[in-house]
Coordinates of C-alpha atoms in Angstrom, one line a residue:
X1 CA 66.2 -12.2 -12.6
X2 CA 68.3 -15.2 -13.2
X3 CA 66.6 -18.8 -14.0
X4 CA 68.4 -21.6 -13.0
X5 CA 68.8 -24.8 -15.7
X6 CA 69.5 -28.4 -14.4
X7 CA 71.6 -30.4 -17.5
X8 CA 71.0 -33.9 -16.1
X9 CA 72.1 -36.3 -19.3
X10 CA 75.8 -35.2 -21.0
X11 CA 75.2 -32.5 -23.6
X12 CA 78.1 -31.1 -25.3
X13 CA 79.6 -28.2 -24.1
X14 CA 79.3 -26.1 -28.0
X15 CA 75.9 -27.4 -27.9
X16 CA 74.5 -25.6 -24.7
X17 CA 76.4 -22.4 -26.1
X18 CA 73.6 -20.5 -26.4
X19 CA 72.5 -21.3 -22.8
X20 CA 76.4 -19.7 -21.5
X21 CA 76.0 -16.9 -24.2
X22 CA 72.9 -15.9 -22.5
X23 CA 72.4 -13.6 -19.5
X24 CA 70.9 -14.4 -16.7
X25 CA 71.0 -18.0 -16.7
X26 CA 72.9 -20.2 -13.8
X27 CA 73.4 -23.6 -15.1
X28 CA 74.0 -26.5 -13.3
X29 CA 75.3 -29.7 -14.9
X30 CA 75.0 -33.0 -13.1
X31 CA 74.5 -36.4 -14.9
X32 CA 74.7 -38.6 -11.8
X33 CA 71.5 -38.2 -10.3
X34 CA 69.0 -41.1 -9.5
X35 CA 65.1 -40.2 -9.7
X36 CA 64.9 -39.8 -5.9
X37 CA 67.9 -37.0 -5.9
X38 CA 66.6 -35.4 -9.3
X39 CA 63.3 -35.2 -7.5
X40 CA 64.8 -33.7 -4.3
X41 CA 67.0 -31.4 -6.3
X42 CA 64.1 -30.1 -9.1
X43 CA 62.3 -27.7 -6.7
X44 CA 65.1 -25.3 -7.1
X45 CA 65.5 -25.2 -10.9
X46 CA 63.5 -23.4 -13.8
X47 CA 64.4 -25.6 -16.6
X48 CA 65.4 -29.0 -17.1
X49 CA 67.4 -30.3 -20.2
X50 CA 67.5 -34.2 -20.5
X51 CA 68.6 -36.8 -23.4
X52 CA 67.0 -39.9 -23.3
X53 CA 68.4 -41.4 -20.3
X54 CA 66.9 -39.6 -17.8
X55 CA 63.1 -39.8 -16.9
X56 CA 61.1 -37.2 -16.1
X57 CA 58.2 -38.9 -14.4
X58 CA 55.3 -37.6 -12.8
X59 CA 56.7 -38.0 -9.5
X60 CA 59.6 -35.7 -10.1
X61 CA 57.6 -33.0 -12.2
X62 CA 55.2 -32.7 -8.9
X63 CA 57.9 -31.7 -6.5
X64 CA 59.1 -29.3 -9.6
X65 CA 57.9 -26.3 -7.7
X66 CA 59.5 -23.7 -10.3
X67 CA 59.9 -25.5 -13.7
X68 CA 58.4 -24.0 -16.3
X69 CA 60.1 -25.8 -19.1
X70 CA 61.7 -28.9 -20.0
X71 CA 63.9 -29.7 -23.1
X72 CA 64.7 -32.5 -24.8
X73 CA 67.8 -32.6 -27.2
X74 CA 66.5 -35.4 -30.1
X75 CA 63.6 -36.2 -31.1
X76 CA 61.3 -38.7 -29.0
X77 CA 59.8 -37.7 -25.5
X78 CA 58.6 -40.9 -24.6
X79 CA 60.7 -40.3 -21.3
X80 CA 58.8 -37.5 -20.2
X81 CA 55.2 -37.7 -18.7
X82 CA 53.6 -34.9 -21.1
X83 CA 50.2 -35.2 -19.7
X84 CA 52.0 -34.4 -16.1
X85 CA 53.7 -31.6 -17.4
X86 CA 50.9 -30.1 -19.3
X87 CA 49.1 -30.8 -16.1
X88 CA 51.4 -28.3 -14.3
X89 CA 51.8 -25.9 -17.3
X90 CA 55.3 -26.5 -17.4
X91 CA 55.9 -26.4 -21.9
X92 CA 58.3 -29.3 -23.1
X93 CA 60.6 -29.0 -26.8
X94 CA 62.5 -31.3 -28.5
X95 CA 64.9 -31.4 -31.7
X96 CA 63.3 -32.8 -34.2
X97 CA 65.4 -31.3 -37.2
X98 CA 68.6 -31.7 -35.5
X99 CA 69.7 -35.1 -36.9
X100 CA 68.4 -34.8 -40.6
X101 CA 71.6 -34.2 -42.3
X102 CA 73.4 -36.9 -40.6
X103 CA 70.4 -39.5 -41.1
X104 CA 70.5 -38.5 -44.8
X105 CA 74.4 -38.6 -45.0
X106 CA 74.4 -42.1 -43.3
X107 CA 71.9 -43.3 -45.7
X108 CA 73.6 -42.5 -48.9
X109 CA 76.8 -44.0 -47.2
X110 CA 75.1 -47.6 -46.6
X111 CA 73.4 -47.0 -50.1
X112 CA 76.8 -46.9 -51.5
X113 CA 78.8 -49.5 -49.3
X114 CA 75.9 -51.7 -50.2
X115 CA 76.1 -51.0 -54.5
X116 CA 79.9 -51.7 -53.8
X117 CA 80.6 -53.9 -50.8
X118 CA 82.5 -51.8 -49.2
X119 CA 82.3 -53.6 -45.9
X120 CA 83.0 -57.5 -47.3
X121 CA 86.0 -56.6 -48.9
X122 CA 87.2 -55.1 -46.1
X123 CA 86.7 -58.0 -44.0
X124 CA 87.7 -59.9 -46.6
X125 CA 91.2 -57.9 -46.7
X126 CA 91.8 -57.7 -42.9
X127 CA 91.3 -62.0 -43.3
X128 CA 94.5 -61.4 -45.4
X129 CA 92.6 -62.1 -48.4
X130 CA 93.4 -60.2 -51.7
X131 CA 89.7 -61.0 -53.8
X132 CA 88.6 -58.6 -56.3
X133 CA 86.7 -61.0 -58.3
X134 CA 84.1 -61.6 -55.1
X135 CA 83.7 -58.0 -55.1
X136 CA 82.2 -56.4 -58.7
X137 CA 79.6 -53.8 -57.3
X138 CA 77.2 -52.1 -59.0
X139 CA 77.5 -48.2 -60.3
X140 CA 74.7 -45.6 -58.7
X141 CA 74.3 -43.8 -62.0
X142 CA 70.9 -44.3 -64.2
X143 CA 69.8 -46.2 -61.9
X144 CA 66.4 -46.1 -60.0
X145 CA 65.9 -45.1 -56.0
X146 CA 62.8 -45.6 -54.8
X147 CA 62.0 -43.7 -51.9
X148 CA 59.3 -44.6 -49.4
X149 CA 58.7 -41.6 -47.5
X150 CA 59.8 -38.1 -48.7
X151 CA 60.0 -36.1 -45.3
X152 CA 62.7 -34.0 -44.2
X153 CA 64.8 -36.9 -44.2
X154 CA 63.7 -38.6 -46.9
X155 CA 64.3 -35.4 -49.7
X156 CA 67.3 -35.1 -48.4
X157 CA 68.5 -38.7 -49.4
X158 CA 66.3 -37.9 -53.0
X159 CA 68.4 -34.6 -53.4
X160 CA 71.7 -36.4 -53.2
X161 CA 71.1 -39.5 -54.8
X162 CA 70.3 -36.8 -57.9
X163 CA 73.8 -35.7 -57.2
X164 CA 74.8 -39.7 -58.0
X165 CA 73.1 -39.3 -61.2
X166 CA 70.1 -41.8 -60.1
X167 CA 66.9 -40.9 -61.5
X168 CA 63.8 -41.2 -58.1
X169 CA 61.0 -41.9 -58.1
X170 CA 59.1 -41.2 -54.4
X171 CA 56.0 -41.4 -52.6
X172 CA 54.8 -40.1 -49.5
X173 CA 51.6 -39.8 -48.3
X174 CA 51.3 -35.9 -48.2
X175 CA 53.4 -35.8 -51.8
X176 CA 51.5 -34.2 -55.1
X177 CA 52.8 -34.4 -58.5
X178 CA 53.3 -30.9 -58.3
X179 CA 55.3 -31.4 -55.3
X180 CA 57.0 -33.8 -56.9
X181 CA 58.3 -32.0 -59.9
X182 CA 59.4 -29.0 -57.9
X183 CA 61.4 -31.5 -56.0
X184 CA 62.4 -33.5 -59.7
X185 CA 61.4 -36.6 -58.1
X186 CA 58.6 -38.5 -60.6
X187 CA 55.7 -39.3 -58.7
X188 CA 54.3 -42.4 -57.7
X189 CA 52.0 -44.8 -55.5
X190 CA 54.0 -47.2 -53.2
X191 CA 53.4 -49.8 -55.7
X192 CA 55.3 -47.5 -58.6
X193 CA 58.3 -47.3 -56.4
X194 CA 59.0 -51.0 -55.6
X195 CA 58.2 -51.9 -59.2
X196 CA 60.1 -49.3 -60.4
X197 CA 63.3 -49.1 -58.3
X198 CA 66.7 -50.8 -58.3
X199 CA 67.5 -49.4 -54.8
X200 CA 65.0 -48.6 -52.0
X201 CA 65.0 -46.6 -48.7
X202 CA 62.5 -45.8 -46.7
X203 CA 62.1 -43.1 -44.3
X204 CA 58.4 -43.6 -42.8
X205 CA 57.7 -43.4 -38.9
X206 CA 56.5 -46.9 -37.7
X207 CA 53.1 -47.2 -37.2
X208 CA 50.4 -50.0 -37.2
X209 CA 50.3 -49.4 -41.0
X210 CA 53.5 -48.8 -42.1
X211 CA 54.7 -51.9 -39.8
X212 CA 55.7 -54.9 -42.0
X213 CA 55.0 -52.6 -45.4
X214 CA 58.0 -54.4 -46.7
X215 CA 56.5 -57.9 -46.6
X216 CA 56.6 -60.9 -48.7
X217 CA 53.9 -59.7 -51.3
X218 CA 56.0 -56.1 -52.0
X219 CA 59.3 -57.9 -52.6
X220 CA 57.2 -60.4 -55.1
X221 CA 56.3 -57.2 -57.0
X222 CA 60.0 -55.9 -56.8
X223 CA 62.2 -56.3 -59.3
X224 CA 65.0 -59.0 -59.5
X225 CA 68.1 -58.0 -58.0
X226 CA 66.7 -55.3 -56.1
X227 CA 69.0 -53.7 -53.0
X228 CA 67.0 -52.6 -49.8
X229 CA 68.0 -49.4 -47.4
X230 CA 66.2 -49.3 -44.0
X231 CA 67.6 -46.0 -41.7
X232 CA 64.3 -45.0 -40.5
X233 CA 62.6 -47.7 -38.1
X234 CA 62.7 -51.6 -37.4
X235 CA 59.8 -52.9 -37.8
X236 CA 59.1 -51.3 -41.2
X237 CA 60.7 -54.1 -43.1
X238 CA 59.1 -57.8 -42.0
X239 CA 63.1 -59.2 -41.5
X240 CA 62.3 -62.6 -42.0
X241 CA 60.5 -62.0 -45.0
X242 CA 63.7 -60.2 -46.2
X243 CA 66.4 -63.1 -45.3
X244 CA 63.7 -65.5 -47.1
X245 CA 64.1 -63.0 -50.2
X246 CA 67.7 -62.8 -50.0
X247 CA 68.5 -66.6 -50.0
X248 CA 66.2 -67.0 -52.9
X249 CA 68.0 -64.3 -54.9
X250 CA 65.1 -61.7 -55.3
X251 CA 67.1 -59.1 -53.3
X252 CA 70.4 -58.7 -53.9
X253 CA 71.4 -57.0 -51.1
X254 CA 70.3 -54.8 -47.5
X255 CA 71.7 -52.6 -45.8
X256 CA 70.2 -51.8 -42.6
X257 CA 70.7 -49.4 -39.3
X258 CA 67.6 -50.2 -37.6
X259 CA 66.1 -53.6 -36.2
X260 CA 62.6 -54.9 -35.1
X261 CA 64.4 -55.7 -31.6
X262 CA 67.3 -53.9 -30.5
X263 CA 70.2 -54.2 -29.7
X264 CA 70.1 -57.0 -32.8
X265 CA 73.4 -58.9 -32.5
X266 CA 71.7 -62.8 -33.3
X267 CA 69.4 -63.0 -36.1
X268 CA 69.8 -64.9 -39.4
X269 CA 70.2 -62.1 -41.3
X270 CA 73.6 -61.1 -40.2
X271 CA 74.7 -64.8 -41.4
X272 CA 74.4 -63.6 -44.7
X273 CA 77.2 -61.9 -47.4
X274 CA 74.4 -59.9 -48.6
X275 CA 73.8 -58.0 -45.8
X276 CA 75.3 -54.9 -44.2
X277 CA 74.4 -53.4 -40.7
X278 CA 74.9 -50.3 -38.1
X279 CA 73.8 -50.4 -34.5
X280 CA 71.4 -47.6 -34.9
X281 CA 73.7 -45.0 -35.8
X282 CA 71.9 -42.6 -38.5
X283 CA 72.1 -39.9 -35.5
X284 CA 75.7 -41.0 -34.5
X285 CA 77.3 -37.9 -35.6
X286 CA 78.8 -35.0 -33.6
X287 CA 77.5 -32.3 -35.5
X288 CA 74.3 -34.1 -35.1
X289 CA 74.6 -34.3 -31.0
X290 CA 75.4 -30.4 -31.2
X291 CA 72.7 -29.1 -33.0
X292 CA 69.9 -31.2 -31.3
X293 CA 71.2 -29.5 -28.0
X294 CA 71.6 -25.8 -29.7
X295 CA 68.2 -26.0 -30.8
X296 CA 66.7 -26.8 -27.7
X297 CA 69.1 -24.3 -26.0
X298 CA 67.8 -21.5 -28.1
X299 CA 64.3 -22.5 -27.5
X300 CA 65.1 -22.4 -23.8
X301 CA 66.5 -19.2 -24.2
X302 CA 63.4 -18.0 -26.1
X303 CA 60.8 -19.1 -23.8
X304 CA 62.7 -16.6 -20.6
X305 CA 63.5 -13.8 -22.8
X306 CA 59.9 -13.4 -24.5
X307 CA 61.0 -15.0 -28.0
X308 CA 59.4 -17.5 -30.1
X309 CA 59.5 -21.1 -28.8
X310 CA 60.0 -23.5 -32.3
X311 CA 59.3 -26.7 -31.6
X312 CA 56.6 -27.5 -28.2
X313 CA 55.2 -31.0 -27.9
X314 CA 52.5 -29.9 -25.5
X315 CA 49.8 -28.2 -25.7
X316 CA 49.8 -24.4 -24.4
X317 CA 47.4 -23.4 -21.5
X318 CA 44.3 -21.4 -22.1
X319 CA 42.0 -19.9 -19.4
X320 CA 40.5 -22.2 -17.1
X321 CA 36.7 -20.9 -18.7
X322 CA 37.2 -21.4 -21.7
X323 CA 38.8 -24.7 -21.3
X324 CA 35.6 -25.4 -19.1
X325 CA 33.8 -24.8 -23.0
X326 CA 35.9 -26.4 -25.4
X327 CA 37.4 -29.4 -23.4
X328 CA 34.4 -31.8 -24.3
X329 CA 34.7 -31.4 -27.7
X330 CA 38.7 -32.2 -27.5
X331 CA 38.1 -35.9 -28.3
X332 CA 35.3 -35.2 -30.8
X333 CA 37.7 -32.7 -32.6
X334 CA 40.5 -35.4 -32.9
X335 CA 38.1 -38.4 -33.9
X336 CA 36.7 -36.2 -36.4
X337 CA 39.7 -35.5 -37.9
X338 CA 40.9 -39.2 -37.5
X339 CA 37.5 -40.6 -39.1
X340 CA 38.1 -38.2 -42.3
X341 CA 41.6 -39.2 -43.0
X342 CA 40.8 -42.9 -43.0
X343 CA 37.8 -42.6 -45.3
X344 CA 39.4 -40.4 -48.2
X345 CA 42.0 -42.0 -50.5
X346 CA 44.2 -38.6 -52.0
X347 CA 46.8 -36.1 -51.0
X348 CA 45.0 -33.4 -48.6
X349 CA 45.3 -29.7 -50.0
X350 CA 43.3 -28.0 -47.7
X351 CA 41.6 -28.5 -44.2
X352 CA 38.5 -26.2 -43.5
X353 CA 37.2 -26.5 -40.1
X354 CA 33.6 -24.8 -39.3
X355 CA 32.7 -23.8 -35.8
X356 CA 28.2 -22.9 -35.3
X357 CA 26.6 -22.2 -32.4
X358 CA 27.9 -21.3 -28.8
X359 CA 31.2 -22.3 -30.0
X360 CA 31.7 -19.5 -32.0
X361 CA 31.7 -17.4 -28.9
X362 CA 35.2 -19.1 -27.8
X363 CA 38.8 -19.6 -29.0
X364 CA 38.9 -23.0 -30.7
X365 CA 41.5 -23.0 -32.0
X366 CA 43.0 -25.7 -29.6
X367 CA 40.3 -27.5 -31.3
X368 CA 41.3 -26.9 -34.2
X369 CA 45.1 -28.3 -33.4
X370 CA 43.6 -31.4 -32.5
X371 CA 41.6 -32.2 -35.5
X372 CA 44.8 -31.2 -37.7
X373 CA 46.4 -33.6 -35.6
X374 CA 43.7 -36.6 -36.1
X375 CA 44.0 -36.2 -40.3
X376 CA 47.8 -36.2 -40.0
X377 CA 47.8 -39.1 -37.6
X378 CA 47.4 -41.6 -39.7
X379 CA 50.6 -40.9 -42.1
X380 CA 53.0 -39.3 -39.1
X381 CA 51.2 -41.3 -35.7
X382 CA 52.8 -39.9 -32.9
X383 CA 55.3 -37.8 -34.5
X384 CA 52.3 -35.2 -34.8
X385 CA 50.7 -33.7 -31.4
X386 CA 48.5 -30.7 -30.5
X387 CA 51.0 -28.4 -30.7
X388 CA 53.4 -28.7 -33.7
X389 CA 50.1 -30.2 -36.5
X390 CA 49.7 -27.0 -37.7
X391 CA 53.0 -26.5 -38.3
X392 CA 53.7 -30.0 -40.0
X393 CA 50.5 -29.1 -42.3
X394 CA 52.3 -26.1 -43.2
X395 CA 55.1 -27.7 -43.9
X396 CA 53.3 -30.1 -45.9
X397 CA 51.7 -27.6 -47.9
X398 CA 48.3 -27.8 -46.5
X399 CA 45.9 -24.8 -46.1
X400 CA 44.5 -24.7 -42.5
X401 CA 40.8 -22.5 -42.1
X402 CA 38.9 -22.0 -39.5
X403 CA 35.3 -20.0 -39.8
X404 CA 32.7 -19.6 -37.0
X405 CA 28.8 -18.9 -36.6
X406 CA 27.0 -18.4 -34.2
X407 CA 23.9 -20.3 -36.1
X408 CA 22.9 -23.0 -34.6
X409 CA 22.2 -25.3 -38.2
X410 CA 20.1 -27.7 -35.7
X411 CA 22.4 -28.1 -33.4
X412 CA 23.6 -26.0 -30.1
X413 CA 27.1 -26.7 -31.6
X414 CA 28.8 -28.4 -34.7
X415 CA 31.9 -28.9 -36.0
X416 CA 32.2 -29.1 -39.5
X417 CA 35.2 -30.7 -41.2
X418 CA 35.8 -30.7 -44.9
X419 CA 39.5 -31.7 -46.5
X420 CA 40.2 -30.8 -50.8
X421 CA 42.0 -33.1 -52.0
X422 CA 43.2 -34.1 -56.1
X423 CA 40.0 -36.2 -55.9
X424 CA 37.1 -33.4 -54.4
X425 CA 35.9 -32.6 -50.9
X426 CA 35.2 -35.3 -48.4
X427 CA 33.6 -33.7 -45.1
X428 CA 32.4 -34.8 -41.7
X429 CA 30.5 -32.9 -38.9
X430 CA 29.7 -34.3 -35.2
X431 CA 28.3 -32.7 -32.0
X432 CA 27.5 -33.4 -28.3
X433 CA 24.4 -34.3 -27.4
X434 CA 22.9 -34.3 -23.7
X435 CA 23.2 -37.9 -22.6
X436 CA 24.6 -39.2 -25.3
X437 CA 27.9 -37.8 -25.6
X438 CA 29.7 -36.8 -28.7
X439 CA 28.1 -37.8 -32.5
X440 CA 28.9 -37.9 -36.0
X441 CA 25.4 -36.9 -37.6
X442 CA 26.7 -36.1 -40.9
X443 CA 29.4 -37.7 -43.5
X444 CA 29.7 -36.0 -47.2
X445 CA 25.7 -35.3 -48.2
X446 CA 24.5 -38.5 -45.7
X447 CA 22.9 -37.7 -42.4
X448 CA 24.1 -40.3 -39.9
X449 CA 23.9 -40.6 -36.5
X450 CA 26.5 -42.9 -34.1
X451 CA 29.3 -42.3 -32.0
X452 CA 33.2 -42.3 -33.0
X453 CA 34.1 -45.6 -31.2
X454 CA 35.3 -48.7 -31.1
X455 CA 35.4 -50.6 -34.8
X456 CA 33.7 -49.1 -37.5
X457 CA 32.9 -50.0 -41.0
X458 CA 32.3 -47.4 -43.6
X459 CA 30.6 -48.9 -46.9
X460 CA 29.6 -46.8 -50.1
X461 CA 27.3 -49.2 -52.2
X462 CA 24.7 -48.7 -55.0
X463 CA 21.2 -48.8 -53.9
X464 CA 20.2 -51.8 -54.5
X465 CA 18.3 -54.7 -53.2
X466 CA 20.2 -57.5 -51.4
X467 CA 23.6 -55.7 -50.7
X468 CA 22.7 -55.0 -46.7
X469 CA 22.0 -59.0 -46.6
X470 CA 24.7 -59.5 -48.4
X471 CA 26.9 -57.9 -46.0
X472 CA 25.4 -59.1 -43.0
X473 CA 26.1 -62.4 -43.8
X474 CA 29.7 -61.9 -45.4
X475 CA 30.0 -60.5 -41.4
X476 CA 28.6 -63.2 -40.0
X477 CA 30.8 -65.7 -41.9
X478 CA 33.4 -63.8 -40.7
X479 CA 32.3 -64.2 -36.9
X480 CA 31.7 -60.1 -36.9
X481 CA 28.5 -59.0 -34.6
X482 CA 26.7 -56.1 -36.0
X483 CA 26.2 -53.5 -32.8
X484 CA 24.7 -50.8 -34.4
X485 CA 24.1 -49.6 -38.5
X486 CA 22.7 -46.9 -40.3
X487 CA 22.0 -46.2 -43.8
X488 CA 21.8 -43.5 -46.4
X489 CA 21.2 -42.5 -49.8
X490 CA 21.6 -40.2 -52.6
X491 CA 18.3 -41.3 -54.5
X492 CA 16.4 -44.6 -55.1
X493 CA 19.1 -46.6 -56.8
X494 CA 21.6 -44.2 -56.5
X495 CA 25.1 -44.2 -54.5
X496 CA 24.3 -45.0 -50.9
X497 CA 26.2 -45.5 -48.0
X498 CA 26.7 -48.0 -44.5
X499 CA 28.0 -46.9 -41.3
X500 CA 28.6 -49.9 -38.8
X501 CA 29.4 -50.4 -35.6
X502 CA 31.5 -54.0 -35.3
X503 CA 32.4 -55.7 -32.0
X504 CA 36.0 -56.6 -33.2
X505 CA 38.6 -55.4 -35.3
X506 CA 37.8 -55.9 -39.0
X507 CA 41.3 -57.0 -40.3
X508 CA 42.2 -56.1 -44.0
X509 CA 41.5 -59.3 -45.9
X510 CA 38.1 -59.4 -44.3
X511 CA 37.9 -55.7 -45.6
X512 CA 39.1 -56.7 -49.3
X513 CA 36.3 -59.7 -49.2
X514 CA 33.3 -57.3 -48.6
X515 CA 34.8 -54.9 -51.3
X516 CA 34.4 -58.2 -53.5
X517 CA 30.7 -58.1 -53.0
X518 CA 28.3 -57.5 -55.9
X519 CA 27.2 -53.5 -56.2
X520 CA 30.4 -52.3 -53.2
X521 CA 32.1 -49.3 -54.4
X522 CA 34.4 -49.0 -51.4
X523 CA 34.9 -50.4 -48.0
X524 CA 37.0 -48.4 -44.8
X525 CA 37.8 -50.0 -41.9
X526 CA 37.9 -47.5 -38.5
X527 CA 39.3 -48.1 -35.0
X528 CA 38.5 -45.2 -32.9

């Protein structure tokens, strides 16, 4: 049989090797289409490999009459309609290795154009200036990179900067001081690395708590003369907060390839000596733009010729009964999942996830993807899905379980999950009940009963008089209506606990003032 592959962005010619290597496959390559003629054309093609520039809407995936796979050479999909594809059981892959070595490479170079102003003195030369004196730089060896976000990415920039001689120190939010010293990093909280560091990069994805990290308040508590690498995301680093530190002579220097807005050709901070910049070129490599299209080549390949697909984004079919079983608890699974991660405050070791009553009859384990998926969301956002969060918890060194029973523990079904962390087990179970929809009824040893949505507030207390009051008015203050709460206890004057459900989003310094409160052990703000 032969399958026939569209190529509809440019894809070089060593990269789709594996693809001409192959037999049985006719490719086409044609780069010129508009949506209307893609959609036309995709009815007679089996696979479709894209870049970024073409968009594979829902539209054009409906009048795909034979596609049973799409492939994306880098890393984001945001220009294909997953759910549509999913929809249609067509599977969709990506790269997402593909460009780590040049990201990392491209790093160290703006770490060490930045330590010796590479790029001034040149300008300065091609001015027909001959100025050493304006150009001392600084040497790389003894001293400190911090790193903010040891991924693939991120230990590769650790692992040559020890080549430099630089002693790093790291964090990352699924990094253990064992991890650490198998790596010879030292280990530390964010705080340790921008106290302790002369240069930082960071290497986190960009989401709604990693936007701004670099702010005003972590470049008070950096030291003075510190030098700031950003290859990873705009947004990460607040930019005006980082001009304002450069002109007072906190930070000595940036270097930075990625922007809040791009393209970023007319902000303040390219007025400045200090300050070096890219156009977004960490990928920009050729090597790079080859292996992200081998990869998805091979995986291509794979899928026709009965081998093992690496790196999906969507979640496989199952059979239409048991989806008819499991599909109500999809959201319950994920919110679990998302609930535990923000309430726990350590380095997950192990996930155990315990299936009783008719579930046990059924294969959860899609189910058990997406509440993998909801405890890693928080530190990777959308760079986890249902498909590959096993595999990143792998990766990550996490211990995935799943256990069934068909006894019933009260319920007609329950899922039970229970993370080990450095600090103990912190567990959650929820169900569905008729008319109500899905519950949590149980956090840690504390029966509770509400539904995972909207804003939530989370409080562990001691048992003691006043402290509800105290917090109902602290919320009112703060122009926060109470919708629904429930309350538990150990024992009379014991640890206890609140469970809220808020109207609006409780923001963090409303969050550090209840923690403030006389007898509050810990406060965690939810959006579900």
């Amino acid at each position: 049989m032969t399958y026939n592959i569209l190529i509809s962005d440019p894809l070089s010619e060593d990269g789709i090797y594996p693809l001409r290597q192959a037999e049985g496959f006719n490719i086409v390559i044609d780069t010129t289409n508009t949506p209307e003629e893609l959609a036309e054309k995709i009815k007679d093609f089996d696979a479709l490999l894209v870049r970024s520039q073409t968009q594979v809407t829902k539209e054009i995936i409906e009048k795909a009459e034979r596609l049973k796979i799409i492939g994306r050479a880098g890393v984001g999909v945001d220009n294909i309609d997953l759910d549509a594809a999913t929809e249609h059981g067509i599977i969709v892959v990506n790269a997402p290795d593909g460009n780590t070595n040049s990201a990392a490479e491209h790093t160290v170079a703006m770490l060490m154009a930045l330590a010796r102003k590479i790029p001034q003195a040149f300008n300065s030369l091609k001015n027909q200036k001959w100025d050493r004196k304006s150009f001392i730089g600084v040497e790389l060896k003894n001293k400190t990179l911090g790193v903010v976000g040891l991924g693939r990415i991120g230990a590769e920039v650790a692992a040559r900067a020890k080549g430099q001689r630089m002693n790093v120190i790291a964090y990352d939010p699924f990094l253990t001081e064992e991890k650490a010293k198998k790596l010879g990093v030292e280990f530390g909280t964010v705080e340790d690395v921008l106290k302790a560091a002369d240069f930082i990069t960071i290497h986190t994805p960009l989401l709604k708590e990693t936007r701004h990290m670099i702010n005003k308040e972590a470049f008070e508590i950096m030291k003075d003369g510190v030098r700031i690498i950003n290859c990873a995301r705009g947004g990460i680093i607040d930019e005006d907060a980082l001009y304002d530190a450069i002109v007072e002579g906190k930070v000595a220097g940036a270097a930075l390839d990625v922007f809040e807005e791009e393209p970023f050709v007319d902000h303040k901070l390219l007025t400045l000596p200090e300050v070096i910049a890219t156009p977004h070129l960490g990928a920009s490599t050729i090597e790079a733009q080859e292996s992200v299209a081998i990869d998805v080549s091979i995986d291509v390949v794979n899928f026709f010729t009965g081998g093992t697909v690496r790196n999906p984004v969507n979640l496989p079919s199952v059979s239409k009964e048991v989806l008819a079983k499991i599909e109500p608890f999809f959201d319950l699974a994920e919110n679990l999942g998302i609930f535990l991660s923000r309430i726990h405050n350590s380095v997950i070791e192990e996930i155990n996830i315990h299936y009783s009553g008719e579930l046990a009859n059924y294969d959860v384990r899609p189910l058990t993807r997406n509440t993998v998926k909801g405890l890693l969301k928080r530190n990777l956002g959308n760079h986890v899905n249902d498909v590959n969060a096993k595999l990143l918890a792998d990766r990550f060194g996490i211990k995935v379980n799943e256990t069934k029973t068909t006894t019933t523990k009260g319920f007609l079904n329950l899922v039970t999950v229970e993370i080990v962390t450095q600090r103990g087990t912190r567990s959650v179970a929820g169900t569905l009940l008729n008319g109500l929809g899905p519950r949590i009824v149980k956090i840690d040893d504390y029966v509770v009963d509400f539904t995972p949505a909207g804003h939530l507030l989370f409080i562990k207390h001691h048992d003691q008089p006043g402290v509800i009051g105290r917090v109902g008015t602290m919320l009112a203050q703060e122009n926060i209506n109470i919708a629904t709460m429930q309350v538990g206890r150990s024992s009379a004057g014991g640890d206890a606990i609140m469970m809220l459900t808020v109207d609006n989003h409780v923001e963090s310094d409303q969050v550090k003032r209840i923690k403030e409160l006389d007898y509050i052990h810990d406060v965690k703000a939810v959006d579900l």
